[in-house]
Amino acid sequence: TVQRGRMLCAPRIWPDLGGSRVLGTMGILTLVLCSCSGQPVSLPWDLPAISSWEHQGGLVFIHTESSLYSLPCSPIEMEVADPTYRWVQDRAAPKLFSVTKEGHLLFQHFQAGDSGKYSCTISYMKHGVPVSQTFHYSVFGYHVLGGLDTVLLFHSKLCEDEWTKRFLGVLQDKLRQLEIEQHCRLQLTATFCFPSLNNPSDEFLIQVQLEVSLFGPHWDEHCNSQDTETVTDCYRKTVQHNLRKVQFALTRFLKEHKSFHVTGADVPSINFTNQFVGFLKTKQCSGGYGQTKQLQRCLNCCIVCPPGMFSPPKNSQCSPCPVGTYSLIYGMAYCTPCKDSMITRVPGASSMTDCVKKERTKQAVSIVHRIPVLLLIILPALLAINFIFILSSCYCFYQEYQVSSPRASKMTGSTTRMETMTSFFRIPRQGPQAGPDAGPASDTSHLDTSASQGGDEEGTHGAPSPAVTLNLATMTGETTPVLTLEDRKDTF
């Protein structure tokens, strides 16, 4: 408000509201008062906006089949006047919430599907200004480990599906009262029928497998604490206590109900006699749950699998849904397949919209499959280009070598001929530099004439002149003899 008042003290042009000059006059008076007093003033029509805040409430873990769990709107106590509360959940299907007057969201008999993201908005007035605060929570279901696998064996005269179904219906009706007394759940998982070893033609054995869950109605009636660590310890103790109770109660029940009578139109009565009962304590997760490290106070607890993941019964890990399947809600034991001619691009799909037509995927897959073929086409072309480049380089080098080679051979031949001529015309103590005492001109002229004739003759064949020959001889290091006057006399 103070900042707005200071802004109003700056010169501005007041708008004409509805043609009335009253507000314009009030604006001018306000400007005058601001400039005179130096105090910030807010105009009556410039009301402050609604204040709102967003908060992350954190993770909330609620045990499966909790009798009652109360989630407050705000994680801290807020003393506000006449607040209103509004709870929403990020799910497509609308759901009715049970909210107390204090704004607490109530969960009764919490199920895996109740997990999700919840938001609570508390609205109230503060100094005449509407204020709202929204708190976001991620709610996960979990359960502590503990259960029973039970195997029952019954003798019977018949091994037909119709009579077996009737017998199982009678057995489940009898066990329903036991579930209520022991606060547990008994679920039939499998049934087998095979001939008896004693009398295979007249007697059969019916094997019934039951899975005992200790989280029945009001199983946690002794655990009322809202503290996660305290209530988790209470859950563990309750599970261990109920394991022994349920095992003893089921054994006593089968002793009291030794035989079950099933009647029908064709056969008056068939007895299914109990012969054996066996128990196996299990410490595995229920379907739709997996062990993670999200709940630090209970690392061996099983956490519900989020959308896009699943966990079959007695599997301790949540896995992404395979390609072609998806899971929409929390706690799925199996993923839902896409419709015909539909498939997902990647594993872990959490929406039906992730399913697309197979043609698109096939087109992408065909492109991937074509990549090796393209490589097979492009690679030989690249190799051929490289080979041609190497051949052309070698040919250019060979041509350059051929051009330089005749010159070298010609120079070598000229040097050989020059050495031959030097040795042939060599006269002892005679050289081109005769000096001023050289002999008669006839002798030198004869030598020069012969040399010049020989040079001309050799020149026609590409040989150098005698001057060049003598210079080359000098360059080769041979000492040319000098003809003196005494030597010439000796010669005569």
Coordinates of C-alpha atoms in Angstrom, one line a residue:
T1 CA 0.0 0.0 0.0
V2 CA 2.8 2.4 0.8
Q3 CA 4.4 1.7 -2.5
R4 CA 1.2 2.5 -4.3
G5 CA 0.8 5.8 -2.4
R6 CA 4.3 6.9 -3.4
M7 CA 3.5 6.1 -7.0
L8 CA 0.4 8.2 -6.8
C9 CA 2.4 11.3 -5.7
A10 CA 4.1 11.4 -9.1
P11 CA 2.6 13.6 -11.8
R12 CA 0.1 11.8 -14.0
I13 CA -3.0 12.3 -16.1
W14 CA -6.2 11.2 -14.4
P15 CA -8.6 9.2 -16.6
D16 CA -12.1 10.4 -17.1
L17 CA -14.3 7.8 -15.4
G18 CA -17.8 7.8 -16.8
G19 CA -17.6 11.5 -17.7
S20 CA -17.7 12.5 -14.1
R21 CA -15.3 15.1 -12.9
V22 CA -15.6 14.2 -9.2
L23 CA -12.9 11.5 -9.3
G24 CA -10.6 13.8 -11.3
T25 CA -11.1 16.5 -8.8
M26 CA -10.4 14.1 -5.9
G27 CA -7.2 13.0 -7.8
I28 CA -6.0 16.6 -8.1
L29 CA -6.7 17.3 -4.4
T30 CA -4.9 14.1 -3.5
L31 CA -1.9 15.2 -5.5
V32 CA -1.9 18.5 -3.8
L33 CA -2.1 16.9 -0.4
C34 CA 0.7 14.5 -1.2
S35 CA 3.0 17.2 -2.4
C36 CA 2.3 19.3 0.6
S37 CA 2.4 16.8 3.4
G38 CA 4.8 14.3 1.8
Q39 CA 2.7 11.4 3.2
P40 CA 1.7 8.4 0.9
V41 CA -2.0 8.2 0.3
S42 CA -4.0 5.5 -1.5
L43 CA -7.0 6.3 -3.6
P44 CA -10.3 4.7 -2.6
W45 CA -10.7 2.9 -5.9
D46 CA -7.1 1.5 -5.9
L47 CA -7.8 -1.5 -3.7
P48 CA -5.0 -4.0 -3.2
A49 CA -5.0 -7.3 -5.1
I50 CA -5.8 -10.7 -3.6
S51 CA -2.7 -12.1 -1.9
S52 CA -2.1 -15.8 -2.5
W53 CA 0.8 -18.2 -1.7
E54 CA 1.7 -21.7 -2.8
H55 CA 3.3 -24.2 -0.4
Q56 CA 4.6 -27.7 -0.7
G57 CA 3.2 -29.7 2.1
G58 CA 5.5 -32.7 1.5
L59 CA 4.9 -36.5 1.4
V60 CA 2.2 -38.1 3.4
F61 CA 2.2 -41.9 4.0
I62 CA -1.0 -43.6 5.1
H63 CA -1.2 -47.3 5.9
T64 CA -3.5 -49.6 3.9
E65 CA -6.9 -50.1 5.6
S66 CA -6.3 -47.4 8.1
S67 CA -9.5 -47.0 10.1
L68 CA -9.3 -43.2 10.2
Y69 CA -6.6 -40.8 9.0
S70 CA -6.9 -37.0 9.4
L71 CA -4.9 -34.8 7.1
P72 CA -4.9 -31.1 8.1
C73 CA -5.1 -28.4 5.5
S74 CA -2.0 -26.6 6.8
P75 CA 1.0 -28.4 8.3
I76 CA 1.3 -25.5 10.9
E77 CA -1.3 -24.0 13.2
M78 CA -2.9 -20.9 11.7
E79 CA -5.0 -18.5 13.7
V80 CA -7.2 -16.8 11.2
A81 CA -10.8 -15.6 11.4
D82 CA -13.6 -17.4 9.6
P83 CA -11.4 -19.5 7.2
T84 CA -12.9 -21.6 4.4
Y85 CA -11.2 -24.8 3.1
R86 CA -11.3 -26.3 -0.4
W87 CA -9.7 -29.8 -1.1
V88 CA -9.1 -31.0 -4.7
Q89 CA -7.3 -34.0 -6.1
D90 CA -5.6 -34.3 -9.5
R91 CA -7.7 -37.1 -10.9
A92 CA -10.2 -37.2 -13.8
A93 CA -13.0 -38.8 -11.9
P94 CA -14.6 -36.4 -9.3
K95 CA -14.6 -37.6 -5.7
L96 CA -16.4 -36.5 -2.7
F97 CA -14.3 -35.6 0.3
S98 CA -15.1 -35.7 4.0
V99 CA -13.8 -32.5 5.5
T100 CA -14.1 -31.4 9.2
K101 CA -14.9 -27.9 10.2
E102 CA -11.2 -27.5 11.0
G103 CA -10.4 -28.3 7.4
H104 CA -9.0 -31.8 8.0
L105 CA -9.4 -34.3 5.2
L106 CA -10.6 -37.6 6.5
F107 CA -9.6 -41.0 5.0
Q108 CA -11.6 -44.1 6.2
H109 CA -10.3 -47.5 5.3
F110 CA -7.6 -46.1 3.1
Q111 CA -7.1 -48.0 -0.2
A112 CA -4.2 -47.9 -2.7
G113 CA -6.4 -46.0 -5.2
D114 CA -6.8 -43.2 -2.7
S115 CA -3.2 -42.3 -3.2
G116 CA -2.4 -39.2 -5.3
K117 CA -1.7 -35.5 -5.3
Y118 CA -4.0 -33.4 -3.0
S119 CA -4.2 -29.6 -2.6
C120 CA -6.0 -27.6 0.1
T121 CA -6.7 -23.9 -0.2
I122 CA -7.5 -21.9 2.9
S123 CA -9.1 -18.5 2.3
Y124 CA -9.6 -15.7 4.8
M125 CA -9.6 -11.9 5.3
K126 CA -6.6 -10.1 6.6
H127 CA -6.9 -6.3 7.2
G128 CA -9.8 -6.2 4.8
V129 CA -7.8 -7.9 2.1
P130 CA -8.7 -11.4 0.7
V131 CA -5.9 -13.8 1.4
S132 CA -5.5 -17.5 0.2
Q133 CA -2.8 -20.1 0.9
T134 CA -2.6 -23.4 -1.0
F135 CA -0.8 -26.4 0.4
H136 CA 0.1 -29.4 -1.9
Y137 CA 0.5 -32.9 -0.6
S138 CA 1.7 -36.2 -2.3
V139 CA -0.2 -39.0 -0.5
F140 CA 1.1 -42.6 -0.8
G141 CA -0.4 -45.8 0.6
Y142 CA 1.9 -48.3 2.3
H143 CA 1.8 -51.4 4.4
V144 CA 4.2 -53.3 6.7
L145 CA 5.3 -56.8 5.8
G146 CA 3.5 -59.8 7.2
G147 CA 1.0 -62.4 6.0
L148 CA 0.0 -66.1 5.8
D149 CA -0.2 -68.5 2.9
T150 CA -2.6 -71.4 3.8
V151 CA -3.0 -74.7 2.1
L152 CA -6.1 -76.9 2.8
L153 CA -6.7 -80.5 1.6
F154 CA -10.2 -82.0 1.4
H155 CA -11.4 -85.5 0.4
S156 CA -14.3 -85.8 -2.1
K157 CA -16.1 -88.4 -4.2
L158 CA -16.4 -86.1 -7.2
C159 CA -13.9 -83.9 -9.1
E160 CA -16.2 -81.7 -11.2
D161 CA -15.9 -78.0 -11.6
E162 CA -19.6 -77.4 -10.8
W163 CA -19.4 -79.2 -7.4
T164 CA -16.1 -77.7 -6.6
K165 CA -17.5 -74.2 -7.1
R166 CA -20.4 -75.0 -4.8
F167 CA -18.1 -76.3 -2.2
L168 CA -15.9 -73.1 -2.4
G169 CA -18.9 -70.9 -2.0
V170 CA -20.0 -72.8 1.2
L171 CA -16.4 -72.5 2.5
Q172 CA -16.1 -68.8 2.0
D173 CA -19.5 -68.2 3.7
K174 CA -18.2 -70.0 6.7
L175 CA -14.9 -68.1 6.7
R176 CA -16.6 -64.7 6.5
Q177 CA -17.4 -64.7 10.2
L178 CA -13.8 -65.6 11.0
E179 CA -12.6 -62.5 9.0
I180 CA -14.8 -60.2 11.1
E181 CA -13.6 -61.7 14.4
Q182 CA -9.9 -61.7 13.6
H183 CA -9.9 -58.4 11.6
C184 CA -8.3 -60.1 8.6
R185 CA -9.1 -60.9 5.0
L186 CA -9.1 -64.4 3.5
Q187 CA -8.7 -64.5 -0.3
L188 CA -9.0 -67.7 -2.4
T189 CA -6.0 -67.8 -4.8
A190 CA -6.1 -71.3 -6.4
T191 CA -7.9 -74.6 -6.4
F192 CA -6.7 -78.0 -7.7
C193 CA -8.3 -81.4 -8.0
F194 CA -6.4 -84.7 -8.4
P195 CA -7.0 -88.4 -7.7
S196 CA -6.2 -89.8 -4.2
L197 CA -3.3 -92.2 -3.8
N198 CA -5.3 -94.6 -1.6
N199 CA -8.3 -95.0 -3.9
P200 CA -7.7 -93.2 -7.2
S201 CA -11.0 -94.4 -8.8
D202 CA -13.4 -93.4 -6.0
E203 CA -11.6 -90.6 -4.1
F204 CA -10.2 -87.2 -5.0
L205 CA -8.2 -84.5 -3.3
I206 CA -9.3 -80.9 -3.5
Q207 CA -6.4 -78.5 -2.7
V208 CA -7.5 -75.0 -1.7
Q209 CA -5.0 -72.2 -1.3
L210 CA -5.9 -69.1 0.8
E211 CA -4.0 -65.9 1.2
V212 CA -4.5 -64.3 4.6
S213 CA -4.1 -60.5 4.8
L214 CA -3.9 -59.1 8.3
F215 CA -5.3 -55.7 7.3
G216 CA -9.0 -56.3 7.7
P217 CA -11.6 -53.9 9.0
H218 CA -10.5 -52.2 12.3
W219 CA -7.2 -54.1 12.4
D220 CA -5.4 -50.9 13.7
E221 CA -7.9 -50.0 16.4
H222 CA -5.0 -49.9 19.0
C223 CA -2.8 -47.6 16.9
N224 CA -4.2 -44.0 17.0
S225 CA -1.1 -41.9 16.9
Q226 CA -0.6 -39.4 14.0
D227 CA 3.2 -39.6 14.4
T228 CA 4.7 -41.7 11.5
E229 CA 7.4 -43.4 13.6
T230 CA 5.2 -44.2 16.5
V231 CA 2.3 -45.5 14.5
T232 CA 4.6 -47.6 12.3
D233 CA 6.1 -49.3 15.3
C234 CA 2.5 -50.0 16.5
Y235 CA 1.6 -51.5 13.1
R236 CA 4.5 -53.9 13.3
K237 CA 3.6 -55.1 16.7
T238 CA 0.0 -55.5 15.7
V239 CA 0.9 -57.5 12.6
Q240 CA 3.1 -59.9 14.6
H241 CA 0.3 -60.3 17.2
N242 CA -2.4 -60.9 14.7
L243 CA -0.3 -63.5 12.8
R244 CA -0.4 -65.8 15.8
K245 CA -4.1 -65.1 16.5
V246 CA -5.2 -65.8 12.9
Q247 CA -3.2 -69.0 12.6
F248 CA -4.7 -70.4 15.8
A249 CA -8.2 -69.3 14.9
L250 CA -8.1 -70.8 11.5
T251 CA -6.8 -74.2 12.8
R252 CA -9.6 -74.2 15.4
F253 CA -12.1 -73.3 12.7
L254 CA -11.2 -76.3 10.5
K255 CA -11.3 -78.7 13.5
E256 CA -14.8 -77.5 14.3
H257 CA -15.9 -77.7 10.6
K258 CA -14.5 -81.1 9.8
S259 CA -16.9 -81.7 6.9
F260 CA -18.8 -79.5 4.5
H261 CA -22.0 -80.8 2.9
V262 CA -22.9 -79.8 -0.6
T263 CA -26.3 -80.7 -2.1
G264 CA -27.7 -80.6 -5.6
A265 CA -30.5 -81.7 -7.8
D266 CA -28.7 -84.7 -9.3
V267 CA -26.8 -85.8 -6.2
P268 CA -28.4 -85.6 -2.8
S269 CA -25.3 -84.8 -0.8
I270 CA -21.5 -84.7 -1.2
N271 CA -19.1 -84.4 1.7
F272 CA -15.8 -82.5 1.5
T273 CA -13.8 -83.7 4.5
N274 CA -10.9 -81.7 5.8
Q275 CA -7.6 -83.7 6.0
F276 CA -4.8 -81.2 6.2
V277 CA -4.0 -77.6 6.9
G278 CA -0.7 -75.9 6.5
F279 CA 0.6 -72.3 7.1
L280 CA 3.5 -70.4 5.6
K281 CA 4.4 -67.0 7.0
T282 CA 5.3 -64.6 4.2
K283 CA 7.0 -61.2 4.1
Q284 CA 6.2 -60.0 0.6
C285 CA 4.5 -57.0 -0.8
S286 CA 0.8 -57.1 -1.8
G287 CA -0.1 -56.7 -5.4
G288 CA 0.4 -53.1 -6.5
Y289 CA 3.1 -52.4 -3.9
G290 CA 6.9 -52.4 -4.0
Q291 CA 9.7 -51.7 -1.6
T292 CA 11.4 -48.3 -2.0
K293 CA 13.3 -45.9 0.2
Q294 CA 10.7 -43.2 0.2
L295 CA 9.6 -43.9 3.7
Q296 CA 12.8 -43.4 5.7
R297 CA 11.3 -44.6 9.0
C298 CA 10.2 -47.9 7.5
L299 CA 12.7 -49.0 4.8
N300 CA 11.2 -52.6 4.7
C301 CA 7.7 -51.3 4.2
C302 CA 5.9 -51.6 0.8
I303 CA 5.0 -48.4 -1.0
V304 CA 2.1 -48.2 -3.5
C305 CA 3.2 -48.2 -7.2
P306 CA 2.5 -44.9 -8.9
P307 CA 0.7 -44.6 -12.3
G308 CA 2.8 -46.0 -15.2
M309 CA 4.1 -48.8 -12.9
F310 CA 2.8 -52.1 -11.6
S311 CA 3.7 -54.9 -9.2
P312 CA 2.3 -58.5 -9.4
P313 CA 1.3 -60.2 -6.1
K314 CA 4.3 -61.3 -4.0
N315 CA 6.7 -59.1 -6.0
S316 CA 8.8 -56.7 -4.0
Q317 CA 9.5 -54.2 -6.8
C318 CA 7.4 -51.8 -8.9
S319 CA 8.2 -52.1 -12.6
P320 CA 7.3 -49.8 -15.5
C321 CA 4.5 -50.9 -17.7
P322 CA 5.7 -52.8 -20.8
V323 CA 5.4 -51.3 -24.2
G324 CA 1.7 -51.6 -25.3
T325 CA 0.3 -51.3 -21.8
Y326 CA -0.5 -48.5 -19.3
S327 CA -1.7 -47.9 -15.7
L328 CA -3.9 -45.0 -14.8
I329 CA -4.0 -45.1 -11.0
Y330 CA -1.9 -46.0 -8.0
G331 CA -1.5 -49.6 -6.8
M332 CA -2.0 -51.5 -10.0
A333 CA -1.0 -55.2 -9.9
Y334 CA -1.1 -55.5 -13.7
C335 CA -1.1 -53.0 -16.5
T336 CA -4.0 -52.4 -19.0
P337 CA -3.3 -53.3 -22.6
C338 CA -3.9 -50.8 -25.3
K339 CA -6.8 -51.3 -27.7
D340 CA -6.4 -53.2 -30.9
S341 CA -3.9 -51.7 -33.4
M342 CA -2.6 -49.4 -30.6
I343 CA 0.8 -49.4 -28.9
T344 CA 2.9 -47.2 -26.6
R345 CA 6.2 -45.7 -27.8
V346 CA 8.1 -46.2 -24.5
P347 CA 7.5 -48.3 -21.3
G348 CA 5.9 -46.7 -18.3
A349 CA 2.8 -45.2 -19.9
S350 CA 0.4 -43.6 -17.4
S351 CA -2.4 -42.5 -19.7
M352 CA -4.6 -43.9 -22.3
T353 CA -3.5 -41.1 -24.6
D354 CA 0.0 -42.6 -24.7
C355 CA -1.4 -45.4 -26.9
V356 CA -0.9 -44.6 -30.6
K357 CA -1.5 -46.5 -33.8
K358 CA 1.0 -49.1 -34.7
E359 CA 1.5 -47.6 -38.1
R360 CA 3.4 -44.7 -36.7
T361 CA 5.5 -46.9 -34.6
K362 CA 6.1 -49.2 -37.5
Q363 CA 7.2 -46.3 -39.7
A364 CA 9.7 -45.2 -37.0
V365 CA 10.9 -48.8 -36.6
S366 CA 11.2 -49.2 -40.4
I367 CA 13.4 -46.1 -40.6
V368 CA 15.6 -47.6 -37.9
H369 CA 15.8 -50.8 -39.8
R370 CA 16.6 -49.0 -43.0
I371 CA 19.7 -47.4 -41.5
P372 CA 21.9 -50.5 -42.0
V373 CA 20.7 -50.7 -45.6
L374 CA 21.6 -47.1 -46.2
L375 CA 25.0 -47.7 -44.7
L376 CA 25.5 -50.6 -47.0
I377 CA 24.7 -48.4 -50.0
I378 CA 26.7 -45.3 -48.9
L379 CA 29.8 -47.1 -47.6
P380 CA 30.8 -48.8 -50.9
A381 CA 30.4 -45.4 -52.7
L382 CA 32.7 -43.8 -50.1
L383 CA 35.2 -46.5 -50.5
A384 CA 35.1 -46.2 -54.3
I385 CA 35.6 -42.5 -54.1
N386 CA 38.6 -43.0 -51.8
F387 CA 40.1 -45.6 -54.2
I388 CA 39.7 -43.3 -57.2
F389 CA 41.4 -40.5 -55.3
I390 CA 44.3 -42.7 -54.4
L391 CA 44.7 -43.9 -58.0
S392 CA 44.6 -40.4 -59.3
S393 CA 47.2 -39.3 -56.7
C394 CA 49.5 -42.2 -57.7
Y395 CA 49.0 -41.4 -61.4
C396 CA 49.9 -37.7 -60.9
F397 CA 53.0 -38.7 -58.9
Y398 CA 54.0 -41.2 -61.7
Q399 CA 53.6 -38.5 -64.4
E400 CA 55.7 -36.1 -62.4
Y401 CA 58.4 -38.7 -62.0
Q402 CA 58.4 -39.6 -65.7
V403 CA 58.9 -35.9 -66.6
S404 CA 61.9 -35.5 -64.3
S405 CA 63.5 -38.9 -65.1
P406 CA 64.6 -38.2 -68.8
R407 CA 66.3 -35.0 -67.7
A408 CA 68.3 -36.9 -65.0
S409 CA 69.2 -39.7 -67.5
K410 CA 70.2 -37.1 -70.1
M411 CA 72.5 -35.3 -67.6
T412 CA 74.0 -38.6 -66.6
G413 CA 74.7 -39.5 -70.2
S414 CA 76.3 -36.1 -71.0
T415 CA 78.5 -36.4 -67.9
T416 CA 79.7 -39.8 -69.1
R417 CA 80.5 -38.6 -72.6
M418 CA 82.3 -35.6 -71.2
E419 CA 84.6 -37.8 -69.1
T420 CA 85.3 -39.9 -72.2
M421 CA 86.1 -36.9 -74.4
T422 CA 88.3 -35.5 -71.6
S423 CA 90.3 -38.7 -71.4
F424 CA 90.5 -39.0 -75.2
F425 CA 91.7 -35.4 -75.9
R426 CA 93.8 -35.2 -72.7
I427 CA 97.4 -34.0 -73.6
P428 CA 99.9 -34.1 -70.9
R429 CA 100.5 -30.7 -69.3
Q430 CA 98.0 -29.0 -71.6
G431 CA 95.0 -27.1 -70.5
P432 CA 92.7 -24.3 -71.5
Q433 CA 94.5 -21.8 -69.5
A434 CA 97.8 -21.7 -71.4
G435 CA 98.9 -18.4 -70.3
P436 CA 100.9 -15.9 -72.3
D437 CA 103.8 -18.4 -73.0
A438 CA 101.6 -20.7 -74.9
G439 CA 102.9 -22.3 -78.1
P440 CA 102.3 -21.2 -81.7
A441 CA 98.9 -20.3 -82.8
S442 CA 98.9 -23.2 -85.2
D443 CA 99.1 -25.8 -82.5
T444 CA 96.4 -24.1 -80.4
S445 CA 94.3 -23.4 -83.3
H446 CA 94.6 -27.0 -84.3
L447 CA 93.5 -28.0 -80.9
D448 CA 90.8 -25.5 -80.8
T449 CA 89.6 -26.4 -84.3
S450 CA 89.5 -30.1 -83.4
A451 CA 87.7 -29.3 -80.2
S452 CA 85.3 -27.1 -81.9
Q453 CA 84.7 -29.6 -84.5
G454 CA 84.2 -32.3 -82.0
G455 CA 82.0 -30.0 -80.0
D456 CA 80.0 -29.2 -83.1
E457 CA 79.7 -32.9 -83.9
E458 CA 78.8 -33.7 -80.4
G459 CA 76.5 -30.7 -80.2
T460 CA 74.4 -32.2 -82.9
H461 CA 74.0 -35.1 -80.5
G462 CA 73.3 -32.9 -77.6
A463 CA 76.9 -32.8 -76.1
P464 CA 78.2 -29.6 -74.6
S465 CA 80.9 -27.4 -76.2
P466 CA 84.6 -27.9 -75.4
A467 CA 84.5 -24.9 -73.0
V468 CA 81.7 -26.5 -71.1
T469 CA 83.6 -29.8 -71.1
L470 CA 86.8 -28.3 -69.8
N471 CA 84.8 -26.4 -67.1
L472 CA 83.1 -29.6 -66.1
A473 CA 86.4 -31.4 -65.9
T474 CA 87.7 -28.7 -63.7
M475 CA 84.6 -29.1 -61.5
T476 CA 85.2 -32.8 -61.3
G477 CA 88.5 -32.1 -59.6
E478 CA 90.9 -33.2 -62.4
T479 CA 94.1 -31.1 -62.8
T480 CA 94.5 -29.8 -66.3
P481 CA 98.2 -29.7 -67.3
V482 CA 99.7 -26.4 -68.4
L483 CA 102.0 -26.5 -71.4
T484 CA 105.1 -24.4 -70.8
L485 CA 107.9 -23.4 -73.2
E486 CA 110.3 -26.0 -71.9
D487 CA 107.8 -28.8 -72.4
R488 CA 107.2 -27.6 -75.9
K489 CA 110.9 -27.8 -76.7
D490 CA 111.0 -31.3 -75.4
T491 CA 108.3 -32.3 -77.7
F492 CA 110.1 -31.2 -80.7

